[in-house]
PDB file of C-alpha atoms in Angstrom:
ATOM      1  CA  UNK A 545     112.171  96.212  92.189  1.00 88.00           C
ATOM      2  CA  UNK A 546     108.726  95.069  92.957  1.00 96.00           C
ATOM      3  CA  UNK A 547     107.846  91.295  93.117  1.00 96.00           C
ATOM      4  CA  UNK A 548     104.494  89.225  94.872  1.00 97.00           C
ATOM      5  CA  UNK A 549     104.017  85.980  94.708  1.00 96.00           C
ATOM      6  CA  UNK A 550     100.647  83.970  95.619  1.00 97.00           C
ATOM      7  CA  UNK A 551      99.058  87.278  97.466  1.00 97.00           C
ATOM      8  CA  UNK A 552      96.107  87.488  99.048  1.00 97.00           C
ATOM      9  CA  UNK A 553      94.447  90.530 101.248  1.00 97.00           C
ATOM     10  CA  UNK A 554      91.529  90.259 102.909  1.00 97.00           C
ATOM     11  CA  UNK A 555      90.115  92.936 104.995  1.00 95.00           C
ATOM     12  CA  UNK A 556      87.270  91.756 107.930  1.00 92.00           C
ATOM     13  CA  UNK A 557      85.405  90.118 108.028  1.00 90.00           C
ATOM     14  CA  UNK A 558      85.644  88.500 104.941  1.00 90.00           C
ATOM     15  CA  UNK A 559      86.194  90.969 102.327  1.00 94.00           C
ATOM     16  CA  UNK A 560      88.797  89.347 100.033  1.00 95.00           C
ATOM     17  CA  UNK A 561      90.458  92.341  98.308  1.00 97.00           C
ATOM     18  CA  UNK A 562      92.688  90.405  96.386  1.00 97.00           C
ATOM     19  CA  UNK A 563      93.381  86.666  95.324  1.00 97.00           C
ATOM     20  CA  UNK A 564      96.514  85.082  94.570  1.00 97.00           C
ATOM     21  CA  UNK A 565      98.737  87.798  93.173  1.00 97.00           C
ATOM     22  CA  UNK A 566     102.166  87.171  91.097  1.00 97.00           C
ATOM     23  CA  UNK A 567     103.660  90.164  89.796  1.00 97.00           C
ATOM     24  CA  UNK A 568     107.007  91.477  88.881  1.00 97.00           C
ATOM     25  CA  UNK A 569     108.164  94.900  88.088  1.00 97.00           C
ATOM     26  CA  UNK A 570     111.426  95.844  86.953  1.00 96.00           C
ATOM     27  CA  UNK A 571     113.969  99.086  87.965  1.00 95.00           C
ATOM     28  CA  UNK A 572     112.596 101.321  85.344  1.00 96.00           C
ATOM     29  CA  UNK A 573     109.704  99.930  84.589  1.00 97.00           C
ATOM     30  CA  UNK A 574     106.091 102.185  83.492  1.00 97.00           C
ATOM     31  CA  UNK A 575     103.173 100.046  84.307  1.00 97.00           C
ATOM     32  CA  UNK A 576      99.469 100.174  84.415  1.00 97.00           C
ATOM     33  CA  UNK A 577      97.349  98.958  86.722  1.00 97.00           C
ATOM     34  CA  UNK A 578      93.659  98.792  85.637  1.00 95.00           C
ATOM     35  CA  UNK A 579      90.053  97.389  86.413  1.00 93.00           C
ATOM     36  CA  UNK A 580      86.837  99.056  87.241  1.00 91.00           C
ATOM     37  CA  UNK A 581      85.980 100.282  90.565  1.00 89.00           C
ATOM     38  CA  UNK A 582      86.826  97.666  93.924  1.00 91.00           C
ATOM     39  CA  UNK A 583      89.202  95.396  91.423  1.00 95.00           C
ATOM     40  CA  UNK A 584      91.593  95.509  94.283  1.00 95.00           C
ATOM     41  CA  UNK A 585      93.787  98.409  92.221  1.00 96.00           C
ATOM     42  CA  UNK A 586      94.112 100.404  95.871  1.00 94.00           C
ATOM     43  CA  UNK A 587      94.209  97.513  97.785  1.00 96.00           C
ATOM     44  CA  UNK A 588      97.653  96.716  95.388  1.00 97.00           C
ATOM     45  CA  UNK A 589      98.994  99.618  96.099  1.00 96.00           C
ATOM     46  CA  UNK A 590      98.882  99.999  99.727  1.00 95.00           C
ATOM     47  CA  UNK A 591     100.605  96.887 100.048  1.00 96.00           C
ATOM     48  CA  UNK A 592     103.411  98.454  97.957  1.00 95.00           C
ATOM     49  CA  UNK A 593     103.457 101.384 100.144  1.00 91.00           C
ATOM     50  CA  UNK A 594     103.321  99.331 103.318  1.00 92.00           C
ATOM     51  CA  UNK A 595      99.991 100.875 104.439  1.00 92.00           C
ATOM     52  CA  UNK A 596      98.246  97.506 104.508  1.00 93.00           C
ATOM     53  CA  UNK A 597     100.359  93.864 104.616  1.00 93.00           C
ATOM     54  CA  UNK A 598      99.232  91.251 102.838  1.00 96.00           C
ATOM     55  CA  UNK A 599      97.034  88.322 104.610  1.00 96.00           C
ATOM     56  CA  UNK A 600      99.166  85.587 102.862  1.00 96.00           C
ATOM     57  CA  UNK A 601     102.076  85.418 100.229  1.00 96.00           C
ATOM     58  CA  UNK A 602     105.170  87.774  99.438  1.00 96.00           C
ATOM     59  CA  UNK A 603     105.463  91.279  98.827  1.00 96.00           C
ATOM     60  CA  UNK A 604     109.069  92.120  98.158  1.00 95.00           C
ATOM     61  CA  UNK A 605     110.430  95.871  97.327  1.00 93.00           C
ATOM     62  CA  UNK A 606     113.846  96.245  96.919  1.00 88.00           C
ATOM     63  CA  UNK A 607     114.399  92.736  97.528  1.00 88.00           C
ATOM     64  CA  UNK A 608     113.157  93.621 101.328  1.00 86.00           C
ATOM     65  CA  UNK A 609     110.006  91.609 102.538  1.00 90.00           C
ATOM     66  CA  UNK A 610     107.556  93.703 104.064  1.00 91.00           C
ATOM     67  CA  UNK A 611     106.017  91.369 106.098  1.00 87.00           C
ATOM     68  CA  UNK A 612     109.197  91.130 108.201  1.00 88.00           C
ATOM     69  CA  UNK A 613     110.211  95.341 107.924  1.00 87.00           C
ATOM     70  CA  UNK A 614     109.735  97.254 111.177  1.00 89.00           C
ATOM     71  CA  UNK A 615     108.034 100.107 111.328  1.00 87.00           C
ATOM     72  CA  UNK A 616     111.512 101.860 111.256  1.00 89.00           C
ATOM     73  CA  UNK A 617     112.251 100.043 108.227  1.00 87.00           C
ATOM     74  CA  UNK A 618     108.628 100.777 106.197  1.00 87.00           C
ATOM     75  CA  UNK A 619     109.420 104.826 107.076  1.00 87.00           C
ATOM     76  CA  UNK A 620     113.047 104.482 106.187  1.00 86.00           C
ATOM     77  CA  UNK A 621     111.732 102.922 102.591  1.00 87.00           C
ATOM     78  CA  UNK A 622     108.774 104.944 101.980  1.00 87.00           C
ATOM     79  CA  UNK A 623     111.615 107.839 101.656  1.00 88.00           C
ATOM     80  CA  UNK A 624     112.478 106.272  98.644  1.00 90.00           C
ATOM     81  CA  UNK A 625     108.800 105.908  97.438  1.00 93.00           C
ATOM     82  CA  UNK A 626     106.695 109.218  95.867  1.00 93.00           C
ATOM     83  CA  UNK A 627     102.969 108.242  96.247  1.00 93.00           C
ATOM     84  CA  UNK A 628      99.942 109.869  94.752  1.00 93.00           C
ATOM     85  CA  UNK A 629      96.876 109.351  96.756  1.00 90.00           C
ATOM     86  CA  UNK A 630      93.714 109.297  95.327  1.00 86.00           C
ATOM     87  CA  UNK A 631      92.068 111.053  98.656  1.00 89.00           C
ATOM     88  CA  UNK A 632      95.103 113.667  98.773  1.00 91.00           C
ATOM     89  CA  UNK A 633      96.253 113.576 102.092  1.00 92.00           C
ATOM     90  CA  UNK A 634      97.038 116.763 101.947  1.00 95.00           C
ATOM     91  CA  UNK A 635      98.455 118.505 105.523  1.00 96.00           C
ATOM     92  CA  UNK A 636      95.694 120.630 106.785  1.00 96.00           C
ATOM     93  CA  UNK A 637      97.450 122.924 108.605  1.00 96.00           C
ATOM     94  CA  UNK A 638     101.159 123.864 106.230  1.00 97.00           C
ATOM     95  CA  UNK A 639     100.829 125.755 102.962  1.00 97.00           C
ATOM     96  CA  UNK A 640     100.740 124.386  99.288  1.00 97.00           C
ATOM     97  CA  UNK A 641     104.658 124.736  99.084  1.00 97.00           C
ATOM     98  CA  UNK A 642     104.784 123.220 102.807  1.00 97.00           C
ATOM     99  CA  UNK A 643     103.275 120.064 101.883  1.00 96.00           C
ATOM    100  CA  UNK A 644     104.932 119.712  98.980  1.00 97.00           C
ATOM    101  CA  UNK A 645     108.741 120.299 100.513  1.00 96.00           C
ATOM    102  CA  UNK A 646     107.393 118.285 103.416  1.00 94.00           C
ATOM    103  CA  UNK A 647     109.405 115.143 102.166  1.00 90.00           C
ATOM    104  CA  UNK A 648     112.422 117.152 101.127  1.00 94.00           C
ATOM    105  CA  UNK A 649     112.311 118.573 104.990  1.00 93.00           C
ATOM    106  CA  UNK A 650     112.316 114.927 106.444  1.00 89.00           C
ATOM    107  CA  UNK A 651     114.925 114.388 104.124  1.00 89.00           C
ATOM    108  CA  UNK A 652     116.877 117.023 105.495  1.00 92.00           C
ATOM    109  CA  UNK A 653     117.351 119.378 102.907  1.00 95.00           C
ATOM    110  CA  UNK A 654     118.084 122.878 103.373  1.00 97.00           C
ATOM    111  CA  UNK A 655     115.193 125.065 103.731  1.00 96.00           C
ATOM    112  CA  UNK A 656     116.158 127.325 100.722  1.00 96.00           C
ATOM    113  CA  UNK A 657     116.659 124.570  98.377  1.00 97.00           C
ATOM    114  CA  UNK A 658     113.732 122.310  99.110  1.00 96.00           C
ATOM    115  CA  UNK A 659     111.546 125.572  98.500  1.00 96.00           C
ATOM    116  CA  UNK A 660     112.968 126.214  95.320  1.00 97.00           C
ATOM    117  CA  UNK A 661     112.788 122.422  94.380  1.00 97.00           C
ATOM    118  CA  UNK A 662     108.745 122.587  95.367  1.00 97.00           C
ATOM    119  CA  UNK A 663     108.339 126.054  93.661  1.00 97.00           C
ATOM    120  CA  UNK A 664     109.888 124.318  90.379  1.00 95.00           C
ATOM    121  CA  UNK A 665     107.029 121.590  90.410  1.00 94.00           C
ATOM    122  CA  UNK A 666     104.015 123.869  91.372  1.00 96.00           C
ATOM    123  CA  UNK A 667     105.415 126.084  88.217  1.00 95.00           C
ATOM    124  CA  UNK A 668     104.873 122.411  86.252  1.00 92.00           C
ATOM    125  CA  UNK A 669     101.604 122.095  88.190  1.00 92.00           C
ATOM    126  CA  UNK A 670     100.209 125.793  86.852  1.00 93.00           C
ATOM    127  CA  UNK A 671     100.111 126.234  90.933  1.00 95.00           C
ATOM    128  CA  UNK A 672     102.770 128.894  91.618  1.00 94.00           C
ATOM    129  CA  UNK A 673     100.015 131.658  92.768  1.00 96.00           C
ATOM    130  CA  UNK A 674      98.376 129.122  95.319  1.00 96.00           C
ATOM    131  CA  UNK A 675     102.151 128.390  97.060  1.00 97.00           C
ATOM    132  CA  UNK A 676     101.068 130.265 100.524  1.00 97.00           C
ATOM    133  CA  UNK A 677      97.355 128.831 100.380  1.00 97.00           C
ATOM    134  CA  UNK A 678      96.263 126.036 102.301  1.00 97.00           C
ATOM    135  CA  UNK A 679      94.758 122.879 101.154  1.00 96.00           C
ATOM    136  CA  UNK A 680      90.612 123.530 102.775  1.00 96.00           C
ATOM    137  CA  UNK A 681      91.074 126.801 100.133  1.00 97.00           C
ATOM    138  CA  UNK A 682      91.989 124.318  96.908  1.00 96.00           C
ATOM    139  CA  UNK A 683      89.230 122.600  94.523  1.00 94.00           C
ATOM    140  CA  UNK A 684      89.615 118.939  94.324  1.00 92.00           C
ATOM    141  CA  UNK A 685      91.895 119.151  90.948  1.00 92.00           C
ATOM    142  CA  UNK A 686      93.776 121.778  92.618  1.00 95.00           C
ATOM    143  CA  UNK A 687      94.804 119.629  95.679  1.00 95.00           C
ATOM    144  CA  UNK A 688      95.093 116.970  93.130  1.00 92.00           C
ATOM    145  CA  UNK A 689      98.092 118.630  91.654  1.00 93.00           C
ATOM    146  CA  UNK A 690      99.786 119.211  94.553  1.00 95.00           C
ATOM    147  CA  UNK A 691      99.774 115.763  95.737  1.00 94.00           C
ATOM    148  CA  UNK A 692     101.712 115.152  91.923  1.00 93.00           C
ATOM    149  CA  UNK A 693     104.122 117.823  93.298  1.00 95.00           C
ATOM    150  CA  UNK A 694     104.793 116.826  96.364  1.00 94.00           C
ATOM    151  CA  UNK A 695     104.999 113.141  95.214  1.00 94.00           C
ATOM    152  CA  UNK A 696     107.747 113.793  92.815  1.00 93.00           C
ATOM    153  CA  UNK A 697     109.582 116.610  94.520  1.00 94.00           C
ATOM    154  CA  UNK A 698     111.806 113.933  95.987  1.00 88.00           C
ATOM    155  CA  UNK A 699     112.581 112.279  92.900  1.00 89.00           C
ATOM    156  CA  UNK A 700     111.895 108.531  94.684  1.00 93.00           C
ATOM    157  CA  UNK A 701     113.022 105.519  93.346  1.00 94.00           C
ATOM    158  CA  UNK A 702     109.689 104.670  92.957  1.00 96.00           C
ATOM    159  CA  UNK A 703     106.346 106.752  92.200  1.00 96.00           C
ATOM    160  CA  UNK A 704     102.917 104.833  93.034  1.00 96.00           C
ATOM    161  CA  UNK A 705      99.614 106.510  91.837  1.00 96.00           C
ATOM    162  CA  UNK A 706      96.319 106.028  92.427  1.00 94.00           C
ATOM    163  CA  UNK A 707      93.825 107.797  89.973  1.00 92.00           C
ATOM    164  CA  UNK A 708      96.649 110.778  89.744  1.00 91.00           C
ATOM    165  CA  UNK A 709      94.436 112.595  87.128  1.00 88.00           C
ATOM    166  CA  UNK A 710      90.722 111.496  88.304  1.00 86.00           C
ATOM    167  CA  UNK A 711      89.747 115.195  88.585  1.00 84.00           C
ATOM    168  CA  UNK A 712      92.043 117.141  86.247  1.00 87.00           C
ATOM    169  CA  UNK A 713      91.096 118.428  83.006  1.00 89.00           C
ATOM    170  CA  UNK A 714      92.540 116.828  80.005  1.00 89.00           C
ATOM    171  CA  UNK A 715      95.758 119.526  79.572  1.00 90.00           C
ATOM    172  CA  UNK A 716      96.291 119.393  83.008  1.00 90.00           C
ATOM    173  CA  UNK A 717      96.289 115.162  82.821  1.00 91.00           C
ATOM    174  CA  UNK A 718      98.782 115.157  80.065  1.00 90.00           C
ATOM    175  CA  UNK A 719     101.223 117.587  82.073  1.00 90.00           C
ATOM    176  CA  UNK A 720     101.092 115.198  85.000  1.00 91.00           C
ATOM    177  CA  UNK A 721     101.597 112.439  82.599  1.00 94.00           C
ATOM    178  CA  UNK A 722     104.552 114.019  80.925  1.00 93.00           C
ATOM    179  CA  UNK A 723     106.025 114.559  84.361  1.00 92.00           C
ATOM    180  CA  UNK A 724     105.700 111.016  85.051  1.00 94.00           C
ATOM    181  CA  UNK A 725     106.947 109.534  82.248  1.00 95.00           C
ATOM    182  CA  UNK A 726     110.074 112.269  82.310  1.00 94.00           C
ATOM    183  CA  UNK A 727     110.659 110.335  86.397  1.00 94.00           C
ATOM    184  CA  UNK A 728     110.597 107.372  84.261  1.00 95.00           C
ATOM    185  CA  UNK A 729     112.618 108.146  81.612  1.00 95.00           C
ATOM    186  CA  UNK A 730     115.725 108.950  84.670  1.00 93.00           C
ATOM    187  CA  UNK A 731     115.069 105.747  85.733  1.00 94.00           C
ATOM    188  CA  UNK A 732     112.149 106.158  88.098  1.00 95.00           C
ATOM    189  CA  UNK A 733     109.664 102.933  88.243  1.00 97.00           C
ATOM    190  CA  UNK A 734     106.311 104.154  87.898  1.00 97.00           C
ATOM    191  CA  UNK A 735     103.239 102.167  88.820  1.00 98.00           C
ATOM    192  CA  UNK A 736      99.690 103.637  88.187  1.00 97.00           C
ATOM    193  CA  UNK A 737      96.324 102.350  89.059  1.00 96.00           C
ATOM    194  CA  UNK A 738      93.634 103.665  86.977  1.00 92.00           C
ATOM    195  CA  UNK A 739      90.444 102.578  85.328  1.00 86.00           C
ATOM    196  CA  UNK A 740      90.716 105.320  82.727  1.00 84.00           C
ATOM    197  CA  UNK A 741      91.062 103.085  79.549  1.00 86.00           C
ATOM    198  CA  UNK A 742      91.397 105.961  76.844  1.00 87.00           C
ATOM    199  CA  UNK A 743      94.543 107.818  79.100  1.00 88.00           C
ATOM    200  CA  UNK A 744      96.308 103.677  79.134  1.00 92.00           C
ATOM    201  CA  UNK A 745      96.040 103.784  75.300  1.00 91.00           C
ATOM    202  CA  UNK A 746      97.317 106.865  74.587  1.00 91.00           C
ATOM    203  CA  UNK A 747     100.421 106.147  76.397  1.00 93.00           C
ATOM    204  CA  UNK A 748     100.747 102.322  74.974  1.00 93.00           C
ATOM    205  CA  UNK A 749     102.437 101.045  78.137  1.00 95.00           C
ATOM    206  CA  UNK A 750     102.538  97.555  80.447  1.00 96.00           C
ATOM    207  CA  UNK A 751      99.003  97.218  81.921  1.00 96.00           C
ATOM    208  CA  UNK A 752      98.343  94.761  84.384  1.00 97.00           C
ATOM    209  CA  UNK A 753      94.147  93.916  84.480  1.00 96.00           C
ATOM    210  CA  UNK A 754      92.980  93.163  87.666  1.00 97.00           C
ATOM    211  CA  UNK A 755      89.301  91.440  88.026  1.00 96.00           C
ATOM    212  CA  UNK A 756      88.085  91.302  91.685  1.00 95.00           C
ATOM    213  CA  UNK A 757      91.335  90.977  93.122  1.00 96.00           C
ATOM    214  CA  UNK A 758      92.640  88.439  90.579  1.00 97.00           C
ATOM    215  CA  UNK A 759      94.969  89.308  87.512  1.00 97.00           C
ATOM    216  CA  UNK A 760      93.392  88.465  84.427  1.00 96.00           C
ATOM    217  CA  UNK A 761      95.507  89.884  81.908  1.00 95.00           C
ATOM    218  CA  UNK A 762      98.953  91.355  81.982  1.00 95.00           C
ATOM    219  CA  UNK A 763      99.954  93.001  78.458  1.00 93.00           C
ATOM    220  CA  UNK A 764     102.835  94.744  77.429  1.00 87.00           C
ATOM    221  CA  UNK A 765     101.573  96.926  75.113  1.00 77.00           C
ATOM    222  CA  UNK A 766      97.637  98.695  75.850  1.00 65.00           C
ATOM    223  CA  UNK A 767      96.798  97.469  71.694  1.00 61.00           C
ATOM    224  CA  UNK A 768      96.312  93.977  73.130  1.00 61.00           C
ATOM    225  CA  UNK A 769      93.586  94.890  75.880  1.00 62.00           C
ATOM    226  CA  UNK A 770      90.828  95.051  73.491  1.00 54.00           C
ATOM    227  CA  UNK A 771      92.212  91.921  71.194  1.00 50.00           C
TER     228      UNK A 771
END
């Protein structure tokens, strides 16, 4: 599903963001990735979502290189990507429900159905009342959750968060959590970044370590990061 070899991004003028990545993820896969603040754990991602290429190696999705992917072809596959943004990016001017059918719209869906698909996850997301506000009217964790919904509304192929529960409460992380790892368990790959060490513990899966920009430990299980 997901495989780099020897990448590097740097961002000018010299701000080397990461160094020399390998890294394979598997169809199905749950993974971690973790480090402290500017580890290069965004910088991974974008790459993956096609927001940034990489200044040298191989980024491959799908078995499609994005290096050589129009910009048809990175809008095509970012249909079959949910992503969790750790700023939101949230559309100012459509509703709560809006934003979150917003991919099920592009996708075509039928305006009836892709409502009742987004009302389903803002039920999950304890955000059912807030469906007709819009986003400037939302606290941080409140726009927080409907970035989960709207990321997997479209049930992707592939989910990428960043931070997804950096300013929810602790019930409200374990309900996005579960609703990850329920994607996962149909089959979704799942890729988090987080520096949250207690929340990669609980849930015992693959966590990738990244140390300014380099990968210093990739561990199946979370019992072997502090071995």
């Amino acid at each position: 599903m997901i495989h780099l070899h020897a990448v590097s991004k740097t961002y000018p003028p010299e701000q080397m963001a990461l160094r020399g990545v390998d890294l394979k993820v598997q169809q199905g896969e749950f993974i971690f990735v973790a480090g402290a603040s500017g580890a290069g754990k965004s910088s991974l991602l974008k790459l993956l979502f096609g927001a940034e290429r990489s200044s040298t190696g191989e980024v491959l999705i799908g078995g499609r290189n994005m290096a050589s992917v129009s910009a048809d072809g990175i809008a095509k596959l970012r249909r079959e990507i949910g992503v969790i943004f750790q700023d939101y990016k949230l559309l100012p001017r459509r509703t709560v429900l809006d934003n979150v059918a917003y991919g099920l719209e592009v996708l075509g869906v039928e305006a009836r159905e892709r409502n009742r698909l987004a009302l389903l996850l803002l039920h999950a997301m304890g955000l059912q009342d807030r469906a007709e506000a819009y986003p400037v009217t939302l606290s941080g964790g409140e726009q927080q959750r409907v970035a989960v919904a709207r990321a997997l509304v479209r049930k992707p192929r592939l989910i990428l968060a960043d931070e997804p529960t950096g300013n929810l409460d602790q019930e409200m992380s374990r309900r996005v959590f579960d609703l990850l790892l329920e994607a996962n368990s149909a089959g979704v790959t799942v890729v988090v970044a987080t520096h949250n060490l207690s929340v990669i513990e609980q849930l015992n899966k693959r966590t990738v370590v990244l140390d300014r920009g380099k990968i210093i430990g990739d561990f199946a299980h979370a019992g072997r990061l502090r071995a």
